[in-house]
Amino acid sequence: MDAGRRSGAHAHPSDSAGQSMLDHVDPFIGTDATALTTPTGLAGTWWWPKPQVGNTHPGATYPLGMVSACAYSGAYPTGYGRYDLVTEGVPPLRHERQMASGFTHFQQSGTGAIRKYYNYFRVTPMLQPLDDLGALWEIEEESAAPGWYSATLASGIRCEVTVGPKSAVHRYTFPEHRDARLVIDFSLGGLAIPHGRTVPLRAHLHTLAPGVAQGEIVVEGAPLGVHVECDTPQWRQMLWYDRRLMPGGTRLDFDHIRPTTLRPFGLMWAGPTEPGQVVELRFGFSLRGAAQARENLVTDCGTGPSSFTTRRAATAGTWRDHLATISVETPSEDRRTVFASALYHSLIKPCLAPGESPFWPADGPFAFDIATMWDIYRTQLPLLTALRPDRAIELAQALLYISEEEGNLPIGYRMARGADQFSRQASALAHTFLADLCQLDLELDWDWALVHMHNDLRRSYGEDFLLRGEAHPISHTLDLAFGYWCTSKIADRVGDPDLAAQFAPLAARWVNAFDPADGLLKDSTFYEGGKWNYSFRLIHDMAARIAMAGGEEAFVALLDRFFGFDAPAVSQPGVRPGVEEMARGYALNRFEGLNNEPDMEAPWAYQYAGRPDRTAEVVHAVVHQQFGTGRGGLPGNDDSGGLSSWYVWATLGLFPVAGQNLFLINAPAWRESRIDVGGSAGSTFIIETTGFEEPEPGGPVQYVQAVQLNGAPLERTWLTGNELHRGGRLHITLGPVPGRWGTGSRPPSTSTTEPPAPAHPGATP
């Protein structure tokens, strides 16, 4: 058996705690419908409205790289797997078993509703005529590890694939056959569901020499160039169109393709094979044309003709370095597997592709597959900032370039033209990311950032916010008020106190989002979830927000109701749940248990009311009942690592308050852990414990009794980002019952006074 995970495998039984995280990653976690043990206790009261599937794929990836590669079945939503379109409940099956019609590139990771984007340049190894292209073969065996994926098809052909930052290398092992073939379909993209196909607008394909070809397709407005090499120059090399060969043809040019006129087209190599004959296929990709795609291939893989082994080893080494940034001490192989896999899933997206901006000529940082900022800004981006601040700055620069060139900071940004995608989900989320970087004093042109952050706040929902004092969906009011608060931090950084002062009354408009009568958000429409799911965000003035709810006791009572303390167990939606069933579930006004993102920070709201014990109880139930090993080990869409990075932080006993340069402290799930903050030139932050007992699902909760930071007692329940990033030692004493620690301190808030009156619109800066 090859190194890596066999499909559905658990942790290696003999791995010790000191071995690399790389060996414990199971890329198959989250690829199937949720299959966790039935939750008990507090976790049994939570209700899951979103699809009960992780929507991950096990394909080859590179940390924050441009390319992924995996078996393609056309299933929703990644192109891998067995499921049909689903927006709630258990996903209905499209295929009874794992199937594949080939192997594609540029898969998303964990998102729920992108539908047709990506999955380009399908490679199909065949022993049948070209007429059979598109047929599905059962996958008889699968293995995967970070940077590598392997599948054996029922046809007897084995595929292995690895990727570099901007490249992919395939290796196919054929049985004996008189006319085996490798077929690349340039026309395919998207999914095999209704309206799920991506149709190229333009395409050009040119064979250059035996075993060498180049081409470009324009998909969703983005030009995607490819340079491809096959190490079998003795095989016949042919172009094909509409499943018919074009012997002697060297070019295919389509200046305009309509969905109604699309016929499949591409490139093929064919020839006889001996038993076990290996054929290697190398791809370089670029959003700036085929010539740059060739340069990218050479940079990633050398000049060939073969490079699979060296590229796989190099990618594994890069993954090993990224995954080694955190280590945890535990005797449980399953728990280590869940953690290592969560860290792995946290570092796949976004795609950073320097020098690849397709829509403007300047070199420099470029990013795509920010799908979506709404999913990752609370947890994944703070994790990236902690572990790899250099890449976080690269992403920040890319976001500012997007704003400069396309008009606004994106809420989501795909390999597609237009930076306003997903704007209905939220507003001003890049501002939280930039504010954290600024408060850490990381290097960026902050004057440049301030201009774009300020301009972005005036667009879209920001117009209503300025004119009327609030914007609907009402959650956008919270987004925009916090966006002004974050932008004021950048104004302070560049020495513009007057501008920061102008932002202060706009930041105070968060109050307009709430109804003082019940201490919750006003009635409004909401993107996924309801007013309860959005009402416990960790805003910049939690003291005043709690006062508005009637004080700490009343606020805790609201939280207790939301989290289902003393509530009966509930049933989760099944396959194709009906309208009435979903309405009953939404009427619970209950925590979604990490099945979705809007309320993922709510467990830490207790700490602002002096109840860290409640945070410990909720987080314990999530960590030990909502995550597991195997394909069904996630409770919901991983959403580009948004869910997995929550698990990473929560088990470390820390939680980032995005945009506020704060980390809230809670009982960790590990006896000891180490975080290499700041990358290779950074420091180590150690979290160690006394009184720690190995946790288990449904087992007793551990509570923080006392904390020391670098040997000095720490009564407060938080660290600043600067304290974390410069390294040190956090010692946490744990016990079986709640202690007094944290009951007398409150995390920082803008004010500690009575709740302000509703902020009315007036003169705007």
Coordinates of C-alpha atoms in Angstrom, one line a residue, residues 363-592:
D363 CA 2.8 41.8 -11.6
G364 CA 2.6 41.1 -7.9
P365 CA 0.2 39.3 -5.6
F366 CA -3.0 37.8 -6.9
A367 CA -5.6 35.6 -5.2
F368 CA -8.7 33.7 -6.1
D369 CA -11.0 31.0 -4.6
I370 CA -11.8 33.3 -1.7
A371 CA -15.1 31.4 -1.5
T372 CA -16.1 33.1 0.6
M373 CA -14.7 35.7 3.0
W374 CA -17.9 35.2 5.0
D375 CA -16.8 31.7 5.8
I376 CA -13.1 32.3 6.6
Y377 CA -12.7 35.8 8.1
R378 CA -13.4 34.7 11.7
T379 CA -11.1 31.7 12.0
Q380 CA -9.1 30.7 8.9
L381 CA -7.6 34.1 8.1
P382 CA -6.4 34.6 11.8
L383 CA -4.8 31.2 11.6
L384 CA -3.1 32.0 8.4
T385 CA -1.9 35.3 9.9
A386 CA -0.5 33.5 13.0
L387 CA 1.3 30.7 11.1
R388 CA 2.3 32.4 7.9
P389 CA 2.1 36.2 8.2
D390 CA 4.1 36.6 5.0
R391 CA 1.3 34.8 3.0
A392 CA -1.3 36.8 4.9
I393 CA 0.3 40.0 3.8
E394 CA 0.5 38.6 0.3
L395 CA -3.3 38.0 0.4
A396 CA -3.9 41.5 1.8
Q397 CA -2.0 43.0 -1.1
A398 CA -4.0 40.9 -3.5
L399 CA -7.3 42.1 -2.0
L400 CA -6.2 45.7 -2.3
Y401 CA -5.2 45.2 -6.0
I402 CA -8.6 43.7 -6.6
S403 CA -10.2 46.7 -5.0
E404 CA -8.0 49.1 -7.0
E405 CA -8.7 47.4 -10.3
E406 CA -12.3 46.2 -9.9
G407 CA -13.9 48.7 -7.6
N408 CA -14.4 47.0 -4.3
L409 CA -12.9 44.7 -1.7
P410 CA -14.4 41.3 -2.4
I411 CA -16.6 39.3 -0.1
G412 CA -15.8 36.4 -2.4
Y413 CA -13.6 36.1 -5.4
R414 CA -13.4 33.2 -7.8
M415 CA -11.4 32.4 -10.9
A416 CA -14.0 34.6 -12.6
R417 CA -14.4 38.2 -13.6
G418 CA -16.1 40.5 -10.9
A419 CA -15.2 41.3 -7.4
D420 CA -18.7 41.9 -6.1
Q421 CA -19.6 38.2 -5.9
F422 CA -21.4 37.0 -2.7
S423 CA -22.1 40.6 -1.6
R424 CA -25.5 39.6 -0.2
Q425 CA -23.8 37.4 2.4
A426 CA -22.1 40.3 4.2
S427 CA -20.2 43.6 4.0
A428 CA -16.8 44.9 4.8
L429 CA -15.2 41.6 5.9
A430 CA -11.8 42.3 4.4
H431 CA -11.6 45.2 6.9
T432 CA -11.4 42.8 9.8
F433 CA -8.5 40.9 8.2
L434 CA -6.6 44.2 7.4
A435 CA -7.3 45.6 10.9
D436 CA -5.7 42.5 12.5
L437 CA -2.6 42.8 10.3
C438 CA -2.3 46.5 11.1
Q439 CA -2.6 46.0 14.9
L440 CA 0.2 43.5 14.6
D441 CA 2.2 46.2 12.9
L442 CA 2.9 44.0 9.9
E443 CA 4.4 45.6 6.9
L444 CA 1.9 47.0 4.3
D445 CA 1.3 50.3 2.6
W446 CA -1.4 51.3 5.1
D447 CA -2.1 54.7 3.4
W448 CA -3.1 52.7 0.3
A449 CA -5.1 50.3 2.4
L450 CA -7.0 53.2 4.2
V451 CA -8.1 54.7 0.9
H452 CA -9.7 51.4 -0.4
M453 CA -11.2 50.5 3.0
H454 CA -12.8 53.9 3.3
N455 CA -14.1 53.9 -0.3
D456 CA -15.4 50.3 0.0
L457 CA -17.6 51.2 3.0
R458 CA -19.6 53.6 0.9
R459 CA -20.6 51.0 -1.7
S460 CA -23.5 48.7 -2.0
Y461 CA -25.2 48.2 1.4
G462 CA -22.9 51.0 2.7
E463 CA -25.1 53.6 1.0
D464 CA -28.2 52.7 3.1
F465 CA -26.0 52.6 6.2
L466 CA -24.8 56.2 5.6
L467 CA -28.2 57.6 4.6
R468 CA -30.5 55.7 7.0
G469 CA -28.3 54.6 9.8
E470 CA -28.9 50.9 9.1
A471 CA -28.8 48.4 6.2
H472 CA -30.9 45.3 5.6
P473 CA -30.3 42.4 5.9
I474 CA -29.7 43.8 9.4
S475 CA -26.5 41.8 9.8
H476 CA -24.9 44.2 7.3
T477 CA -25.4 47.0 9.8
L478 CA -23.1 45.1 12.2
D479 CA -20.7 44.5 9.4
L480 CA -20.5 48.1 8.3
A481 CA -20.3 49.5 11.8
F482 CA -17.5 47.2 12.6
G483 CA -15.9 48.0 9.3
Y484 CA -15.7 51.6 10.3
W485 CA -14.2 50.6 13.7
C486 CA -11.6 48.5 11.9
T487 CA -10.8 51.3 9.4
S488 CA -10.3 53.7 12.3
K489 CA -7.4 51.5 13.4
I490 CA -5.7 52.0 10.1
A491 CA -6.4 55.8 10.3
D492 CA -4.7 55.8 13.7
R493 CA -1.8 53.8 12.2
V494 CA -1.2 56.3 9.5
G495 CA -1.5 59.3 11.8
D496 CA -4.9 60.7 10.8
P497 CA -6.8 61.1 14.1
D498 CA -9.4 63.5 12.5
L499 CA -10.5 60.7 10.1
A500 CA -10.5 58.2 13.0
A501 CA -12.8 60.6 15.0
Q502 CA -15.2 60.9 12.0
F503 CA -15.5 57.1 11.9
A504 CA -16.4 56.8 15.6
P505 CA -20.1 57.7 15.4
L506 CA -20.4 55.5 12.4
A507 CA -18.9 52.6 14.3
A508 CA -21.4 53.3 17.1
R509 CA -24.3 52.6 14.7
W510 CA -24.1 48.9 15.6
V511 CA -26.8 49.8 18.2
N512 CA -29.2 50.5 15.3
A513 CA -29.2 46.7 14.5
F514 CA -30.7 45.7 17.9
D515 CA -34.2 45.7 19.3
P516 CA -33.9 46.8 23.0
A517 CA -37.2 45.1 23.7
D518 CA -35.7 41.6 23.5
G519 CA -31.9 42.2 23.3
L520 CA -31.7 40.6 19.9
L521 CA -31.2 41.8 16.4
K522 CA -34.2 43.5 14.7
D523 CA -36.5 41.4 12.6
S524 CA -35.0 41.3 9.1
T525 CA -34.1 38.9 6.3
F526 CA -31.0 36.9 7.0
Y527 CA -28.5 35.0 4.8
E528 CA -28.7 31.5 6.2
G529 CA -30.0 31.3 9.8
G530 CA -32.1 33.7 11.7
K531 CA -31.9 36.6 14.1
W532 CA -30.7 34.4 17.0
N533 CA -27.8 33.0 15.0
Y534 CA -26.5 36.5 14.3
S535 CA -27.3 38.1 17.6
F536 CA -24.3 37.0 19.5
R537 CA -21.5 38.2 17.3
L538 CA -18.4 39.5 19.2
I539 CA -18.8 43.1 18.3
H540 CA -16.4 45.9 19.4
D541 CA -18.6 47.2 22.2
M542 CA -19.8 44.0 23.9
A543 CA -20.2 45.9 27.2
A544 CA -22.8 48.2 25.8
R545 CA -24.4 45.4 23.8
I546 CA -24.8 43.3 27.0
A547 CA -26.2 46.3 28.8
M548 CA -28.8 46.7 26.0
A549 CA -29.9 43.1 26.6
G550 CA -30.7 44.0 30.3
G551 CA -27.3 43.2 31.8
E552 CA -25.1 40.2 32.2
E553 CA -27.6 37.9 33.9
A554 CA -30.2 38.6 31.2
F555 CA -27.6 38.2 28.4
V556 CA -26.5 34.8 29.8
A557 CA -30.1 33.7 29.9
L558 CA -30.4 34.5 26.2
L559 CA -27.3 32.6 25.5
D560 CA -28.4 29.6 27.6
R561 CA -31.7 29.5 25.7
F562 CA -29.8 29.7 22.4
F563 CA -27.4 26.9 23.3
G564 CA -30.2 24.6 24.5
F565 CA -29.3 24.3 28.2
D566 CA -32.1 22.2 29.7
A567 CA -33.8 21.8 26.3
P568 CA -34.8 18.3 25.0
A569 CA -32.9 16.6 22.2
V570 CA -33.9 17.4 18.6
S571 CA -33.9 15.4 15.4
Q572 CA -31.9 16.6 12.4
P573 CA -33.3 17.0 8.9
G574 CA -33.2 14.0 6.7
V575 CA -33.0 13.6 2.9
R576 CA -35.0 16.3 1.1
P577 CA -36.7 17.7 4.2
G578 CA -40.1 19.3 3.7
V579 CA -41.0 22.9 4.3
E580 CA -42.8 22.2 7.6
E581 CA -39.9 20.2 9.0
M582 CA -37.5 23.0 8.2
A583 CA -39.8 25.6 9.6
R584 CA -40.1 23.7 12.9
G585 CA -36.3 23.5 13.1
Y586 CA -35.8 27.2 12.4
A587 CA -38.4 28.0 15.1
L588 CA -36.1 26.5 17.7
N589 CA -33.8 29.6 17.4
R590 CA -31.0 27.2 18.3
F591 CA -27.2 27.1 17.8
E592 CA -26.3 25.3 14.6

